[in-house]
Amino acid sequence: RQQSQDRDVHMHFRFLWDTYKVVLDVLKSNVRLEEVYHETARHAFEFCRSNQRPQEFKRLCEMLRKNYQELHKHTGKVPAHQVNPTNADTIMRTLETRCKQMQICTELDLWRESYVTATEVYDLMSKSRPKPHLRSMYYEYLGHIFWKSENQLFHAFACLKNLQFVKAAKSNITKEELQLLASKAVLATLCVPFQKGSDIHASLELTTEGASSPYEKAKKHAQLFNVQTVPTRDSISQNLVEKGLLPLACEPCKKLFALIESDFTPLSLCQDAKPFLDEIMAGDIFDGKLVPYITPLKQTIFFRLMKQLSEVYANMTIDNFENAASIVPFSIAEKWMANAARQHGINIQINYSDKAIVFGAPRKVDMKSMRQPLIEIGLKLQQAMQRVAPEEQHRQEKLEKQQLSQNIVRRIE
């Protein structure tokens, strides 16, 4: 009896699915039934989502893609009864369908398909000005795609672009919704790993891998946001501050931003950040929508602390280290220390017999290795002088300008 019921259900599913395919195939180029075509496509999306049919959904995406490409094959004047792919209404209907398709892709965990759909959405948006909610939806789900692929940089950039667009375009948005978007953008930015040694352009551009190089992939991702340059952690942070977006975030997010992004990072960073992390972790803020950022945030804080410890200490006991890195248990800290050594270039050893952690390694000190620290010390001293004695600094700059102008006049004569 159970087998008979299962067979009946399967037959009904198969009949409904075949019906969707036939309707889409018949209506794909009929201009009078174009609205019915897109409505049928959305019903087919819902069928795949409600019944968890990812393979059928992939076939459906391929069918819709093929149908749209076939519309462009006609040369010359498009007949009156056929769909014109360059028509503004046709582009808008296709765009709405593709946005819905991208949403269902993320819900069915079809991330490769969702990225392909995102590129199609971008192409359509470049041909016609989309409705505000569609562009916001595009940025939101593009952020989901990059978060799933563990690309925190472009996830943060998607959150920033969504916040900027919604703030400028939606006049009826509530204060709570805007605060949620701003808080997500701030936490997403803080989750972006610090780039070691040099900027992404310098470190990734000079590779021999061609189009498959990390920098070329980053440029391809950047094109989805209609920007020509690859964003960096610093550029996103700077946008948050300069465009007045940081104050829109909730208080714990603003406090964490001030702690992590400060030039001088105290050794008590973990203890200072723990109350704000716990407040977000409790799930009371925005119904727990910020909780997924906690683990990447802890990693960022931990690596920031590790860098500070490696510059200040030669070694320290494991007990003291556990107190300093109180946001994670030592069992997890061990794994993160290995990542810090591998990815961030921090030289670190764990001596279990002496229960100590050793930072750095004996090496010959030369001017090349001392150059960057000396530059940083010089900049810090210059900033300190400007704060302590600004009048003296202005007077010295004025004298230097006068001497420079006198030298120029003397050379001309």
Coordinates of C-alpha atoms in Angstrom, one line a residue:
R1 CA 0.0 0.0 0.0
Q2 CA 2.8 2.4 0.9
Q3 CA 4.7 1.6 -2.3
S4 CA 1.5 2.2 -4.3
Q5 CA 1.0 5.7 -2.6
D6 CA 4.6 6.6 -3.2
R7 CA 4.3 5.6 -6.9
D8 CA 1.1 7.7 -7.2
V9 CA 2.8 10.7 -5.7
H10 CA 5.8 10.3 -8.0
M11 CA 3.5 10.1 -11.0
H12 CA 1.7 13.3 -9.9
F13 CA 5.1 15.0 -9.4
R14 CA 6.3 13.9 -12.8
F15 CA 3.1 15.0 -14.5
L16 CA 3.2 18.5 -12.9
W17 CA 6.9 18.9 -13.8
D18 CA 6.3 17.9 -17.4
T19 CA 3.4 20.3 -17.6
Y20 CA 5.7 23.2 -16.5
K21 CA 8.3 22.2 -19.1
V22 CA 5.7 22.0 -21.9
V23 CA 4.1 25.4 -21.0
L24 CA 7.5 27.1 -20.8
D25 CA 8.5 25.6 -24.2
V26 CA 5.3 26.6 -25.9
L27 CA 5.2 30.2 -24.5
K28 CA 8.9 31.0 -24.7
S29 CA 8.6 33.4 -27.8
N30 CA 4.9 34.4 -27.7
V31 CA 4.8 38.1 -26.9
R32 CA 1.1 38.1 -26.0
L33 CA 1.6 35.4 -23.3
E34 CA 5.0 36.7 -22.1
E35 CA 3.6 37.5 -18.6
V36 CA 2.1 34.0 -18.4
Y37 CA 5.6 32.5 -19.3
H38 CA 7.3 34.3 -16.4
E39 CA 4.5 33.5 -14.0
T40 CA 4.8 29.8 -14.9
A41 CA 8.6 30.0 -14.4
R42 CA 8.0 31.4 -10.9
H43 CA 5.4 28.7 -10.1
A44 CA 8.0 26.1 -11.2
F45 CA 10.6 27.8 -8.9
E46 CA 8.1 27.4 -6.0
F47 CA 7.5 23.7 -6.9
C48 CA 11.2 23.0 -6.7
R49 CA 11.6 24.9 -3.5
S50 CA 8.6 23.4 -1.6
N51 CA 9.5 19.9 -2.7
Q52 CA 13.3 20.3 -2.3
R53 CA 14.1 19.3 -6.0
P54 CA 17.6 20.9 -6.6
Q55 CA 18.3 18.8 -9.7
E56 CA 15.1 19.7 -11.4
F57 CA 15.7 23.3 -10.5
K58 CA 19.1 23.3 -12.2
R59 CA 17.5 21.9 -15.4
L60 CA 14.8 24.6 -15.1
C61 CA 17.5 27.3 -14.9
E62 CA 19.3 25.9 -18.0
M63 CA 16.0 25.8 -19.9
L64 CA 15.2 29.5 -19.1
R65 CA 18.7 30.5 -20.0
K66 CA 18.5 28.7 -23.3
N67 CA 15.1 30.2 -24.1
Y68 CA 16.4 33.7 -23.4
Q69 CA 19.5 33.1 -25.6
E70 CA 17.4 31.9 -28.5
L71 CA 15.5 35.2 -28.5
H72 CA 18.8 36.9 -29.4
K73 CA 19.4 34.7 -32.4
H74 CA 16.9 36.4 -34.6
T75 CA 18.5 38.8 -37.1
G76 CA 16.8 41.8 -38.6
K77 CA 13.4 43.1 -37.5
V78 CA 11.7 41.1 -34.8
P79 CA 8.2 39.9 -35.9
A80 CA 5.2 41.4 -34.1
H81 CA 4.2 38.1 -32.5
Q82 CA 7.6 37.3 -31.1
V83 CA 9.2 38.5 -27.9
N84 CA 11.7 41.3 -28.4
P85 CA 14.7 40.8 -26.0
T86 CA 15.7 44.4 -26.3
N87 CA 12.3 45.7 -25.2
A88 CA 12.4 47.5 -21.8
D89 CA 9.4 45.6 -20.4
T90 CA 10.8 42.2 -21.5
I91 CA 14.1 43.0 -19.8
M92 CA 12.3 44.0 -16.6
R93 CA 10.2 40.8 -16.5
T94 CA 13.3 38.7 -17.1
L95 CA 15.2 40.6 -14.4
E96 CA 12.4 39.9 -11.9
T97 CA 12.4 36.2 -12.8
R98 CA 16.2 36.0 -12.5
C99 CA 16.2 37.7 -9.1
K100 CA 13.6 35.2 -7.9
Q101 CA 15.8 32.4 -9.4
M102 CA 18.8 33.7 -7.5
Q103 CA 16.8 33.7 -4.2
I104 CA 15.7 30.1 -4.7
C105 CA 19.2 29.0 -5.7
T106 CA 20.6 30.2 -2.3
E107 CA 17.7 28.5 -0.4
L108 CA 18.4 25.2 -2.2
D109 CA 22.2 25.6 -1.6
L110 CA 23.0 25.7 -5.4
W111 CA 25.8 28.2 -4.9
R112 CA 27.5 27.7 -8.3
E113 CA 24.1 28.2 -10.1
S114 CA 23.4 31.2 -7.9
Y115 CA 26.7 32.9 -8.9
V116 CA 25.9 32.3 -12.6
T117 CA 22.4 33.7 -12.1
A118 CA 24.0 36.8 -10.4
T119 CA 26.1 37.5 -13.5
E120 CA 23.0 37.3 -15.6
V121 CA 21.2 39.7 -13.3
Y122 CA 24.1 42.1 -13.5
D123 CA 24.0 42.0 -17.3
L124 CA 20.2 42.7 -17.3
M125 CA 20.6 45.6 -14.8
S126 CA 23.2 47.2 -17.1
K127 CA 20.6 47.2 -19.9
S128 CA 17.7 48.7 -17.9
R129 CA 17.3 50.6 -14.7
P130 CA 15.9 48.1 -12.1
K131 CA 13.3 48.7 -9.4
P132 CA 15.0 49.6 -6.1
H133 CA 13.9 46.5 -4.3
L134 CA 15.4 44.3 -7.1
R135 CA 18.8 46.0 -6.7
S136 CA 18.7 45.7 -3.0
M137 CA 17.7 42.0 -3.3
Y138 CA 20.6 41.5 -5.8
Y139 CA 23.2 42.9 -3.3
E140 CA 21.7 40.9 -0.4
Y141 CA 21.9 37.6 -2.1
L142 CA 25.2 38.4 -3.7
G143 CA 26.4 38.8 -0.1
H144 CA 25.0 35.4 0.8
I145 CA 26.9 33.8 -2.1
F146 CA 30.2 35.4 -1.0
W147 CA 29.6 34.5 2.6
K148 CA 29.0 30.8 1.7
S149 CA 32.3 30.8 -0.4
E150 CA 34.1 32.3 2.7
N151 CA 35.0 35.4 0.7
Q152 CA 34.6 37.9 3.5
L153 CA 36.0 40.8 1.5
F154 CA 33.3 40.8 -1.1
H155 CA 30.6 39.8 1.4
A156 CA 31.5 43.0 3.3
F157 CA 31.5 45.0 0.1
A158 CA 28.0 43.6 -0.8
C159 CA 26.7 44.6 2.6
L160 CA 28.2 48.1 2.2
K161 CA 26.7 48.6 -1.3
N162 CA 23.3 47.4 -0.1
L163 CA 23.4 49.8 2.9
Q164 CA 24.5 52.7 0.7
F165 CA 21.8 52.0 -1.9
V166 CA 19.0 51.4 0.6
K167 CA 19.9 54.6 2.6
A168 CA 19.8 56.7 -0.6
A169 CA 16.9 55.1 -2.4
K170 CA 14.4 54.0 0.2
S171 CA 12.9 57.0 2.1
N172 CA 10.3 54.8 3.9
I173 CA 12.8 52.4 5.5
T174 CA 12.4 52.0 9.3
K175 CA 15.2 52.9 11.7
E176 CA 15.5 49.3 12.9
E177 CA 15.9 48.0 9.3
L178 CA 18.6 50.6 8.6
Q179 CA 20.3 49.8 11.8
L180 CA 20.4 46.1 11.0
L181 CA 21.9 46.7 7.6
A182 CA 24.5 49.1 9.1
S183 CA 25.4 46.6 11.8
K184 CA 25.8 43.8 9.3
A185 CA 28.1 46.0 7.2
V186 CA 30.2 46.9 10.2
L187 CA 30.6 43.3 11.4
A188 CA 31.2 42.0 7.9
T189 CA 34.0 44.5 7.5
L190 CA 35.6 43.5 10.8
C191 CA 35.4 39.8 9.7
V192 CA 37.7 40.5 6.7
P193 CA 41.2 39.2 7.4
F194 CA 44.0 41.7 7.7
Q195 CA 46.1 41.5 4.6
K196 CA 49.7 40.6 5.4
G197 CA 52.7 42.6 4.3
S198 CA 51.2 44.4 1.3
D199 CA 48.1 45.5 -0.4
I200 CA 46.0 43.0 -2.5
H201 CA 47.0 44.8 -5.8
A202 CA 50.7 44.5 -5.1
S203 CA 50.6 40.9 -3.8
L204 CA 48.2 39.4 -6.2
E205 CA 48.6 41.3 -9.5
L206 CA 52.1 40.0 -10.4
T207 CA 51.1 36.3 -10.8
T208 CA 51.6 34.1 -13.9
E209 CA 48.3 32.3 -13.6
G210 CA 46.5 34.6 -16.0
A211 CA 42.7 34.6 -15.7
S212 CA 42.7 32.0 -12.9
S213 CA 44.9 34.2 -10.6
P214 CA 43.4 35.4 -7.4
Y215 CA 43.6 39.0 -8.5
E216 CA 41.8 38.3 -11.8
K217 CA 39.1 36.5 -9.9
A218 CA 38.8 39.4 -7.6
K219 CA 38.5 41.8 -10.5
K220 CA 35.7 39.6 -12.0
H221 CA 33.9 39.7 -8.6
A222 CA 34.3 43.5 -8.5
Q223 CA 32.6 43.9 -11.9
L224 CA 29.4 42.5 -10.4
F225 CA 29.2 45.7 -8.3
N226 CA 30.0 47.9 -11.3
V227 CA 33.4 49.0 -9.9
Q228 CA 36.7 48.9 -11.8
T229 CA 39.0 48.5 -8.8
V230 CA 39.2 45.6 -6.3
P231 CA 38.0 46.8 -2.9
T232 CA 40.2 46.3 0.2
R233 CA 39.5 46.1 3.9
D234 CA 40.8 49.6 4.4
S235 CA 38.7 51.1 1.6
I236 CA 35.5 49.5 3.0
S237 CA 36.3 50.7 6.6
Q238 CA 37.1 54.2 5.2
N239 CA 33.7 54.3 3.4
L240 CA 31.9 53.3 6.6
V241 CA 33.5 56.2 8.5
E242 CA 33.6 58.9 5.8
K243 CA 30.1 58.5 4.6
G244 CA 28.5 58.5 8.1
L245 CA 27.4 54.9 8.0
L246 CA 29.2 53.7 11.2
P247 CA 26.9 55.7 13.6
L248 CA 23.9 54.0 12.1
A249 CA 25.0 50.6 13.6
C250 CA 24.0 49.3 17.0
E251 CA 26.2 50.2 20.0
P252 CA 28.1 46.8 20.4
C253 CA 29.1 46.9 16.7
K254 CA 30.4 50.5 17.0
K255 CA 32.4 49.6 20.1
L256 CA 33.9 46.5 18.4
F257 CA 34.8 48.6 15.4
A258 CA 36.6 51.2 17.6
L259 CA 38.5 48.4 19.4
I260 CA 39.7 46.4 16.4
E261 CA 40.3 49.2 13.9
S262 CA 42.3 51.4 16.4
D263 CA 46.0 52.0 15.4
F264 CA 47.1 51.0 18.8
T265 CA 45.7 47.6 19.8
P266 CA 46.0 46.9 23.6
L267 CA 47.0 43.5 24.9
S268 CA 43.6 43.5 26.7
L269 CA 41.8 43.4 23.4
C270 CA 40.0 40.1 24.0
Q271 CA 38.9 41.1 27.5
D272 CA 37.6 44.4 26.2
A273 CA 35.8 42.8 23.3
K274 CA 34.2 39.9 25.2
P275 CA 31.2 41.9 26.7
F276 CA 30.2 43.1 23.2
L277 CA 30.7 39.7 21.6
D278 CA 28.6 38.1 24.4
E279 CA 25.9 40.7 23.9
I280 CA 25.6 39.9 20.2
M281 CA 25.9 36.2 20.9
A282 CA 22.9 36.3 23.2
G283 CA 20.7 36.7 20.2
D284 CA 18.6 39.5 21.7
I285 CA 19.9 42.0 19.1
F286 CA 17.9 41.8 15.8
D287 CA 16.6 38.3 16.7
G288 CA 20.0 36.7 16.4
K289 CA 20.7 37.8 12.8
L290 CA 24.2 39.0 13.7
V291 CA 25.2 35.7 15.5
P292 CA 26.8 34.1 12.4
Y293 CA 29.5 36.8 12.5
I294 CA 30.7 35.9 15.9
T295 CA 33.2 33.1 15.0
P296 CA 34.9 35.1 12.2
L297 CA 35.0 38.1 14.5
K298 CA 36.7 36.2 17.2
Q299 CA 39.3 35.0 14.6
T300 CA 40.0 38.5 13.5
I301 CA 40.4 39.7 17.1
F302 CA 42.6 36.6 17.9
F303 CA 44.9 37.3 14.9
R304 CA 45.1 41.0 15.9
L305 CA 46.1 40.0 19.4
M306 CA 48.6 37.4 18.1
K307 CA 50.3 40.1 16.0
Q308 CA 50.5 42.4 19.0
L309 CA 51.9 39.7 21.3
S310 CA 54.5 38.6 18.7
E311 CA 55.8 42.2 18.5
V312 CA 55.9 42.8 22.3
Y313 CA 56.9 39.4 23.8
A314 CA 59.6 36.9 23.1
N315 CA 57.7 34.2 25.1
M316 CA 54.9 33.9 27.6
T317 CA 53.3 31.1 29.6
I318 CA 50.3 29.2 28.3
D319 CA 48.3 30.4 31.4
N320 CA 49.0 34.0 30.7
F321 CA 48.2 33.5 27.0
E322 CA 44.8 31.9 28.0
N323 CA 44.0 35.0 30.1
A324 CA 45.0 37.3 27.2
A325 CA 43.0 35.3 24.6
S326 CA 40.0 34.7 26.8
I327 CA 37.4 34.7 24.0
V328 CA 38.3 31.2 22.9
P329 CA 39.3 28.0 24.7
F330 CA 42.9 26.9 24.2
S331 CA 42.0 23.9 22.2
I332 CA 40.6 26.2 19.5
A333 CA 43.4 28.7 20.0
E334 CA 45.9 26.1 19.1
K335 CA 44.3 25.6 15.6
W336 CA 44.1 29.3 15.1
M337 CA 47.8 29.8 16.1
A338 CA 48.7 27.3 13.3
N339 CA 46.6 29.3 10.9
A340 CA 48.3 32.6 12.1
A341 CA 51.7 31.0 11.4
R342 CA 50.7 29.8 8.0
Q343 CA 48.5 32.6 6.6
H344 CA 49.6 35.7 8.5
G345 CA 53.3 35.0 8.7
I346 CA 53.5 35.1 12.5
N347 CA 56.4 33.1 13.8
I348 CA 55.1 31.1 16.8
Q349 CA 55.9 27.8 18.6
I350 CA 54.1 26.0 21.4
N351 CA 56.5 24.4 24.0
Y352 CA 54.3 21.9 25.8
S353 CA 57.1 20.6 28.1
D354 CA 57.7 24.1 29.5
K355 CA 54.1 25.2 29.1
A356 CA 55.2 28.2 27.2
I357 CA 54.5 30.0 23.9
V358 CA 57.6 31.3 22.0
F359 CA 57.2 34.1 19.6
G360 CA 59.6 34.8 16.7
A361 CA 62.9 33.0 15.9
P362 CA 66.6 33.9 16.1
R363 CA 67.5 35.8 12.9
K364 CA 70.0 38.2 11.7
V365 CA 68.8 41.8 12.0
D366 CA 69.5 43.8 8.8
M367 CA 68.3 47.2 7.5
K368 CA 65.8 45.5 5.1
S369 CA 63.9 43.9 8.0
M370 CA 64.1 47.0 10.1
R371 CA 62.9 49.4 7.4
Q372 CA 59.2 49.0 7.8
P373 CA 59.2 49.1 11.7
L374 CA 61.4 52.3 11.6
I375 CA 58.9 53.9 9.1
E376 CA 56.0 53.1 11.4
I377 CA 57.9 54.5 14.5
G378 CA 58.6 57.7 12.6
L379 CA 54.9 58.1 11.6
K380 CA 53.8 57.5 15.2
L381 CA 56.3 60.0 16.5
Q382 CA 55.1 62.5 13.9
Q383 CA 51.5 62.0 15.0
A384 CA 52.4 62.3 18.6
M385 CA 54.2 65.6 18.0
Q386 CA 51.2 67.0 16.2
R387 CA 49.0 66.2 19.2
V388 CA 51.5 67.3 21.9
A389 CA 52.9 70.5 20.3
P390 CA 50.8 71.5 17.3
E391 CA 52.1 75.1 17.3
E392 CA 55.7 74.0 17.1
Q393 CA 54.8 71.6 14.3
H394 CA 53.1 74.4 12.3
R395 CA 56.0 76.8 12.9
Q396 CA 58.5 74.2 11.7
E397 CA 56.4 73.5 8.6
K398 CA 56.1 77.2 7.9
L399 CA 59.9 77.6 8.2
E400 CA 60.5 74.7 5.8
K401 CA 58.1 76.2 3.2
Q402 CA 59.9 79.6 3.5
Q403 CA 63.3 78.0 3.0
L404 CA 61.9 76.0 0.0
S405 CA 60.5 79.1 -1.6
Q406 CA 63.8 81.0 -1.1
N407 CA 65.7 78.1 -2.6
I408 CA 63.4 78.1 -5.6
V409 CA 63.8 81.9 -6.1
R410 CA 67.6 81.6 -5.8
R411 CA 67.7 78.9 -8.4
I412 CA 65.6 80.9 -10.8
E413 CA 67.9 83.9 -10.4

